[in-house]
mmCIF file of C-alpha atoms in Angstrom:
data_model
loop_
_atom_site.group_PDB
_atom_site.id
_atom_site.type_symbol
_atom_site.label_atom_id
_atom_site.label_comp_id
_atom_site.label_asym_id
_atom_site.label_seq_id
_atom_site.Cartn_x
_atom_site.Cartn_y
_atom_site.Cartn_z
ATOM 1 C CA UNK I 638 -40.515 108.830 96.226
ATOM 2 C CA UNK I 639 -38.034 109.104 93.419
ATOM 3 C CA UNK I 640 -36.939 106.096 91.466
ATOM 4 C CA UNK I 641 -33.843 105.130 89.563
ATOM 5 C CA UNK I 642 -33.283 102.762 86.670
ATOM 6 C CA UNK I 643 -31.066 99.765 87.064
ATOM 7 C CA UNK I 644 -30.353 96.900 84.707
ATOM 8 C CA UNK I 645 -31.860 93.608 85.801
ATOM 9 C CA UNK I 646 -29.399 91.090 84.384
ATOM 10 C CA UNK I 647 -30.234 88.171 82.135
ATOM 11 C CA UNK I 648 -28.838 85.822 84.794
ATOM 12 C CA UNK I 649 -31.107 86.443 87.710
ATOM 13 C CA UNK I 650 -30.776 85.831 91.424
ATOM 14 C CA UNK I 651 -33.978 83.982 92.357
ATOM 15 C CA UNK I 652 -35.109 83.334 95.943
ATOM 16 C CA UNK I 653 -37.140 80.156 96.378
ATOM 17 C CA UNK I 654 -39.308 79.845 99.522
ATOM 18 C CA UNK I 655 -42.180 77.530 100.448
ATOM 19 C CA UNK I 656 -44.247 76.898 103.517
ATOM 20 C CA UNK I 657 -44.312 73.290 104.727
ATOM 21 C CA UNK I 658 -47.638 72.493 103.071
ATOM 22 C CA UNK I 659 -46.387 73.925 99.748
ATOM 23 C CA UNK I 660 -42.845 72.482 99.627
ATOM 24 C CA UNK I 661 -43.871 69.549 97.435
ATOM 25 C CA UNK I 662 -45.610 71.972 95.038
ATOM 26 C CA UNK I 663 -42.482 74.125 94.732
ATOM 27 C CA UNK I 664 -40.326 71.040 94.334
ATOM 28 C CA UNK I 665 -42.553 69.764 91.493
ATOM 29 C CA UNK I 666 -42.438 73.224 89.885
ATOM 30 C CA UNK I 667 -38.643 73.292 90.091
ATOM 31 C CA UNK I 668 -38.399 69.837 88.531
ATOM 32 C CA UNK I 669 -40.714 70.938 85.721
ATOM 33 C CA UNK I 670 -38.642 74.078 85.071
ATOM 34 C CA UNK I 671 -35.207 72.703 85.906
ATOM 35 C CA UNK I 672 -33.749 73.673 82.517
ATOM 36 C CA UNK I 673 -35.141 77.215 82.907
ATOM 37 C CA UNK I 674 -33.681 77.582 86.385
ATOM 38 C CA UNK I 675 -30.239 76.084 85.987
ATOM 39 C CA UNK I 676 -28.682 79.128 84.324
ATOM 40 C CA UNK I 677 -29.792 81.438 87.187
ATOM 41 C CA UNK I 678 -28.454 81.905 90.689
ATOM 42 C CA UNK I 679 -30.805 80.268 93.172
ATOM 43 C CA UNK I 680 -31.092 80.778 96.885
ATOM 44 C CA UNK I 681 -33.569 79.415 99.367
ATOM 45 C CA UNK I 682 -34.514 79.148 102.936
ATOM 46 C CA UNK I 683 -33.030 76.180 104.827
ATOM 47 C CA UNK I 684 -35.239 73.126 104.331
ATOM 48 C CA UNK I 685 -36.720 74.335 101.046
ATOM 49 C CA UNK I 686 -33.304 75.018 99.532
ATOM 50 C CA UNK I 687 -31.904 71.679 100.694
ATOM 51 C CA UNK I 688 -34.918 69.792 99.325
ATOM 52 C CA UNK I 689 -34.739 71.501 95.928
ATOM 53 C CA UNK I 690 -31.015 70.880 95.658
ATOM 54 C CA UNK I 691 -31.338 67.235 96.699
ATOM 55 C CA UNK I 692 -34.280 66.409 94.416
ATOM 56 C CA UNK I 693 -33.351 68.414 91.326
ATOM 57 C CA UNK I 694 -29.554 68.635 91.330
ATOM 58 C CA UNK I 695 -29.833 72.431 91.005
ATOM 59 C CA UNK I 696 -27.333 74.393 93.065
ATOM 60 C CA UNK I 697 -29.124 76.398 95.735
ATOM 61 C CA UNK I 698 -27.409 78.732 98.158
ATOM 62 C CA UNK I 699 -29.076 77.795 101.391
ATOM 63 C CA UNK I 700 -29.933 80.316 104.094
ATOM 64 C CA UNK I 701 -31.383 79.458 107.489
ATOM 65 C CA UNK I 702 -34.908 78.155 107.958
ATOM 66 C CA UNK I 703 -37.690 80.679 107.452
ATOM 67 C CA UNK I 704 -39.044 80.557 111.068
ATOM 68 C CA UNK I 705 -35.476 81.038 112.339
ATOM 69 C CA UNK I 706 -34.914 84.160 110.257
ATOM 70 C CA UNK I 707 -34.445 82.914 106.681
ATOM 71 C CA UNK I 708 -37.349 85.078 105.431
ATOM 72 C CA UNK I 709 -35.649 88.067 106.964
ATOM 73 C CA UNK I 710 -32.306 87.085 105.423
ATOM 74 C CA UNK I 711 -33.946 87.106 101.994
ATOM 75 C CA UNK I 712 -35.547 90.478 102.756
ATOM 76 C CA UNK I 713 -32.136 91.878 103.652
ATOM 77 C CA UNK I 714 -30.669 90.540 100.390
ATOM 78 C CA UNK I 715 -33.490 92.207 98.501
ATOM 79 C CA UNK I 716 -32.649 95.569 100.050
ATOM 80 C CA UNK I 717 -28.989 95.044 99.072
ATOM 81 C CA UNK I 718 -30.040 94.431 95.435
ATOM 82 C CA UNK I 719 -28.883 90.783 95.629
ATOM 83 C CA UNK I 720 -32.260 89.209 94.850
ATOM 84 C CA UNK I 721 -33.946 89.881 91.506
ATOM 85 C CA UNK I 722 -37.120 87.878 91.964
ATOM 86 C CA UNK I 723 -38.950 85.953 94.627
ATOM 87 C CA UNK I 724 -40.859 82.698 94.170
ATOM 88 C CA UNK I 725 -42.681 82.136 97.421
ATOM 89 C CA UNK I 726 -45.244 79.352 97.508
ATOM 90 C CA UNK I 727 -47.049 80.290 100.737
ATOM 91 C CA UNK I 728 -49.984 78.510 102.281
ATOM 92 C CA UNK I 729 -53.014 80.811 102.494
ATOM 93 C CA UNK I 730 -54.909 78.308 104.697
ATOM 94 C CA UNK I 731 -52.374 77.670 107.420
ATOM 95 C CA UNK I 732 -51.420 80.403 109.890
ATOM 96 C CA UNK I 733 -47.683 80.400 110.552
ATOM 97 C CA UNK I 734 -45.967 81.349 113.780
ATOM 98 C CA UNK I 735 -43.686 83.585 111.753
ATOM 99 C CA UNK I 736 -46.461 85.385 109.804
ATOM 100 C CA UNK I 737 -44.999 88.796 110.673
ATOM 101 C CA UNK I 738 -41.751 87.745 108.991
ATOM 102 C CA UNK I 739 -43.614 86.574 105.912
ATOM 103 C CA UNK I 740 -45.569 89.813 105.740
ATOM 104 C CA UNK I 741 -42.337 91.778 106.098
ATOM 105 C CA UNK I 742 -40.698 89.774 103.255
ATOM 106 C CA UNK I 743 -43.606 90.417 100.926
ATOM 107 C CA UNK I 744 -43.661 94.079 101.914
ATOM 108 C CA UNK I 745 -39.932 94.520 101.216
ATOM 109 C CA UNK I 746 -40.279 92.774 97.854
ATOM 110 C CA UNK I 747 -43.046 95.292 96.967
ATOM 111 C CA UNK I 748 -40.975 98.264 98.214
ATOM 112 C CA UNK I 749 -38.011 97.221 96.064
ATOM 113 C CA UNK I 750 -40.232 96.441 93.086
ATOM 114 C CA UNK I 751 -39.067 92.871 92.532
ATOM 115 C CA UNK I 752 -41.325 90.327 90.822
ATOM 116 C CA UNK I 753 -43.053 87.930 93.232
ATOM 117 C CA UNK I 754 -44.802 84.685 92.358
ATOM 118 C CA UNK I 755 -46.923 83.153 95.116
ATOM 119 C CA UNK I 756 -48.203 80.125 93.265
ATOM 120 C CA UNK I 757 -47.508 77.801 90.319
ATOM 121 C CA UNK I 758 -49.488 79.844 87.811
ATOM 122 C CA UNK I 759 -47.666 83.080 88.481
ATOM 123 C CA UNK I 760 -44.323 81.270 88.610
ATOM 124 C CA UNK I 761 -45.124 79.716 85.191
ATOM 125 C CA UNK I 762 -45.676 83.215 83.819
ATOM 126 C CA UNK I 763 -42.222 84.231 85.088
ATOM 127 C CA UNK I 764 -40.349 81.476 83.302
ATOM 128 C CA UNK I 765 -42.259 81.939 80.046
ATOM 129 C CA UNK I 766 -41.757 85.685 80.001
ATOM 130 C CA UNK I 767 -39.273 87.080 77.462
ATOM 131 C CA UNK I 768 -37.748 89.017 80.402
ATOM 132 C CA UNK I 769 -36.846 85.860 82.349
ATOM 133 C CA UNK I 770 -33.613 85.235 80.429
ATOM 134 C CA UNK I 771 -32.793 88.699 79.208
ATOM 135 C CA UNK I 772 -31.569 92.014 80.549
ATOM 136 C CA UNK I 773 -34.362 94.418 81.389
ATOM 137 C CA UNK I 774 -34.819 97.895 82.767
ATOM 138 C CA UNK I 775 -35.947 97.903 86.346
ATOM 139 C CA UNK I 776 -37.137 100.750 88.587
ATOM 140 C CA UNK I 777 -36.165 100.782 92.230
ATOM 141 C CA UNK I 778 -36.610 103.413 94.921
ATOM 142 C CA UNK I 779 -33.799 105.956 95.095
ATOM 143 C CA UNK I 780 -33.220 105.862 98.794
ATOM 144 C CA UNK I 781 -30.067 108.014 98.584
ATOM 145 C CA UNK I 782 -32.224 110.842 97.232
ATOM 146 C CA UNK I 783 -34.922 110.053 99.761
ATOM 147 C CA UNK I 784 -32.533 110.214 102.706
ATOM 148 C CA UNK I 785 -30.903 113.359 101.388
ATOM 149 C CA UNK I 786 -34.308 115.076 101.305
ATOM 150 C CA UNK I 787 -35.183 113.853 104.808
ATOM 151 C CA UNK I 788 -31.929 115.060 106.329
ATOM 152 C CA UNK I 789 -32.075 118.457 104.667
ATOM 153 C CA UNK I 790 -35.600 119.144 105.940
#
């Protein structure tokens, strides 16, 4: 796989997702880091996004609920380069009926090399990083080159 450099902007597009048993944890984290988050573009799956917006006053672009396809919507936005980082507080103890969607979302985040925080500690590292509010070089797969090689073979 070949990679290309892109500029990850100082103002990031951050996807916020939480399973039901972790919504309150993500909400508490968003309240704690409200000042850090307010200068970024936030989007979230249905209930999670609405809860964050209602409880914190942060503007969140709300997609549909995760089990109804919201996780896949975020995955699609990642592939389009419209999500710079993913904060996904998932519940490791509770099997979800949409586990395949969750696995697909985490896979696509790894494929596109975007930062993923799955708990409060890793999300805290994000907001305290010097890269959180600054431009940074970012490597992503060069799928144009990949497809060109596949079609010429």
